[in-house]
Amino acid sequence: MPCEIKKIEELKKLEDADYLIIHFSWWKKEKICDNAPWIDEEVPVERIFEFAKNLRIKNIVFTHIDECHGKTYEELKELEEKYKEYNIKFAYDGMKIVL
């Protein structure tokens, strides 16, 4: 599955999945990366949460976190806590996911 969610047909394949591992895009309320060429091609994080809830996805792991997001490790951990109802984690080098 591609990093970005674009087609509803693709989403239906994810119903009741244990994990959604997906590219971390952007928050609606934050302005990131002036002139980012990908900003119009990706869905915001809030929409990913909506997809996950509707499809009963148990965990979300966000990948491709970079300097555009301007978040420290501590801030990412705070976001995991803030959105714990979605069971989110931010991927890191060497991360292992046990199924």
Short mmCIF file of C-alpha atoms in Angstrom, two decimals:
data_model
loop_
_atom_site.label_atom_id
_atom_site.label_comp_id
_atom_site.label_asym_id
_atom_site.label_seq_id
_atom_site.Cartn_x
_atom_site.Cartn_y
_atom_site.Cartn_z
CA MET A 1 0.00 0.00 0.00
CA PRO A 2 1.37 3.45 -0.83
CA CYS A 3 2.29 5.90 1.92
CA GLU A 4 -0.69 8.11 1.17
CA ILE A 5 -4.34 7.19 1.51
CA LYS A 6 -6.17 8.36 -1.60
CA LYS A 7 -8.75 5.82 -2.70
CA ILE A 8 -11.58 4.48 -0.59
CA GLU A 9 -11.23 1.06 -2.28
CA GLU A 10 -7.72 0.79 -0.85
CA LEU A 11 -9.00 1.64 2.60
CA LYS A 12 -11.55 -1.16 2.70
CA LYS A 13 -8.69 -3.67 2.57
CA LEU A 14 -7.59 -2.36 5.97
CA GLU A 15 -10.75 -3.13 7.94
CA ASP A 16 -9.95 -4.57 11.38
CA ALA A 17 -6.20 -4.41 10.74
CA ASP A 18 -3.87 -4.71 13.70
CA TYR A 19 -1.60 -1.97 12.32
CA LEU A 20 -1.69 0.89 9.86
CA ILE A 21 1.89 1.89 9.07
CA ILE A 22 1.70 5.15 7.20
CA HIS A 23 3.64 8.25 6.23
CA PHE A 24 3.22 11.06 8.78
CA SER A 25 1.70 13.93 6.82
CA TRP A 26 0.62 17.15 8.54
CA TRP A 27 -1.81 18.54 11.12
CA LYS A 28 -4.58 20.77 9.79
CA LYS A 29 -3.87 23.44 12.38
CA GLU A 30 -0.11 23.63 11.81
CA LYS A 31 1.76 25.29 9.01
CA ILE A 32 4.80 23.23 8.14
CA CYS A 33 7.42 23.30 5.44
CA ASP A 34 6.79 26.45 3.45
CA ASN A 35 6.26 25.48 -0.18
CA ALA A 36 6.26 21.74 0.56
CA PRO A 37 5.47 20.16 -2.82
CA TRP A 38 3.61 17.25 -1.22
CA ILE A 39 1.21 19.23 0.96
CA ASP A 40 -1.68 19.00 -1.54
CA GLU A 41 -1.09 15.30 -2.20
CA GLU A 42 -1.46 13.95 1.32
CA VAL A 43 -4.28 13.77 3.80
CA PRO A 44 -3.91 15.44 7.20
CA VAL A 45 -3.31 13.36 10.31
CA GLU A 46 -6.80 14.11 11.59
CA ARG A 47 -8.24 12.41 8.50
CA ILE A 48 -6.02 9.39 9.07
CA PHE A 49 -7.46 9.14 12.59
CA GLU A 50 -10.96 9.23 11.09
CA PHE A 51 -10.09 6.44 8.65
CA ALA A 52 -8.58 4.34 11.43
CA LYS A 53 -11.61 4.75 13.66
CA ASN A 54 -14.10 3.92 10.89
CA LEU A 55 -12.08 0.88 9.80
CA ARG A 56 -11.48 -0.33 13.37
CA ILE A 57 -7.70 -0.26 12.97
CA LYS A 58 -6.10 -1.11 16.29
CA ASN A 59 -2.75 0.74 16.04
CA ILE A 60 -1.19 3.46 13.89
CA VAL A 61 2.56 3.76 13.32
CA PHE A 62 3.66 6.96 11.62
CA THR A 63 6.81 6.90 9.50
CA HIS A 64 8.81 9.57 7.64
CA ILE A 65 8.97 12.06 10.49
CA ASP A 66 11.42 14.77 9.49
CA GLU A 67 12.60 18.28 10.26
CA CYS A 68 9.58 19.79 8.51
CA HIS A 69 7.46 18.68 11.43
CA GLY A 70 9.68 20.49 13.93
CA LYS A 71 8.98 18.02 16.73
CA THR A 72 11.42 16.77 19.32
CA TYR A 73 11.36 13.19 20.58
CA GLU A 74 9.67 14.43 23.76
CA GLU A 75 7.00 16.26 21.76
CA LEU A 76 6.29 13.14 19.71
CA LYS A 77 5.88 11.15 22.95
CA GLU A 78 3.43 13.82 24.16
CA LEU A 79 1.44 13.42 20.93
CA GLU A 80 1.32 9.66 21.47
CA GLU A 81 -0.19 10.31 24.89
CA LYS A 82 -2.57 13.00 23.65
CA TYR A 83 -3.95 10.72 20.93
CA LYS A 84 -3.75 7.46 22.87
CA GLU A 85 -7.31 6.56 21.86
CA TYR A 86 -5.83 5.84 18.40
CA ASN A 87 -2.86 3.89 19.78
CA ILE A 88 -0.35 5.88 17.76
CA LYS A 89 3.41 5.45 17.73
CA PHE A 90 6.06 7.33 15.82
CA ALA A 91 8.49 5.04 14.03
CA TYR A 92 12.21 5.25 14.66
CA ASP A 93 15.30 3.56 13.25
CA GLY A 94 15.48 -0.02 14.46
CA MET A 95 11.87 -0.12 15.65
CA LYS A 96 10.41 -3.62 15.88
CA ILE A 97 6.71 -4.38 15.71
CA VAL A 98 5.68 -7.70 17.16
CA LEU A 99 2.56 -9.19 15.62
#
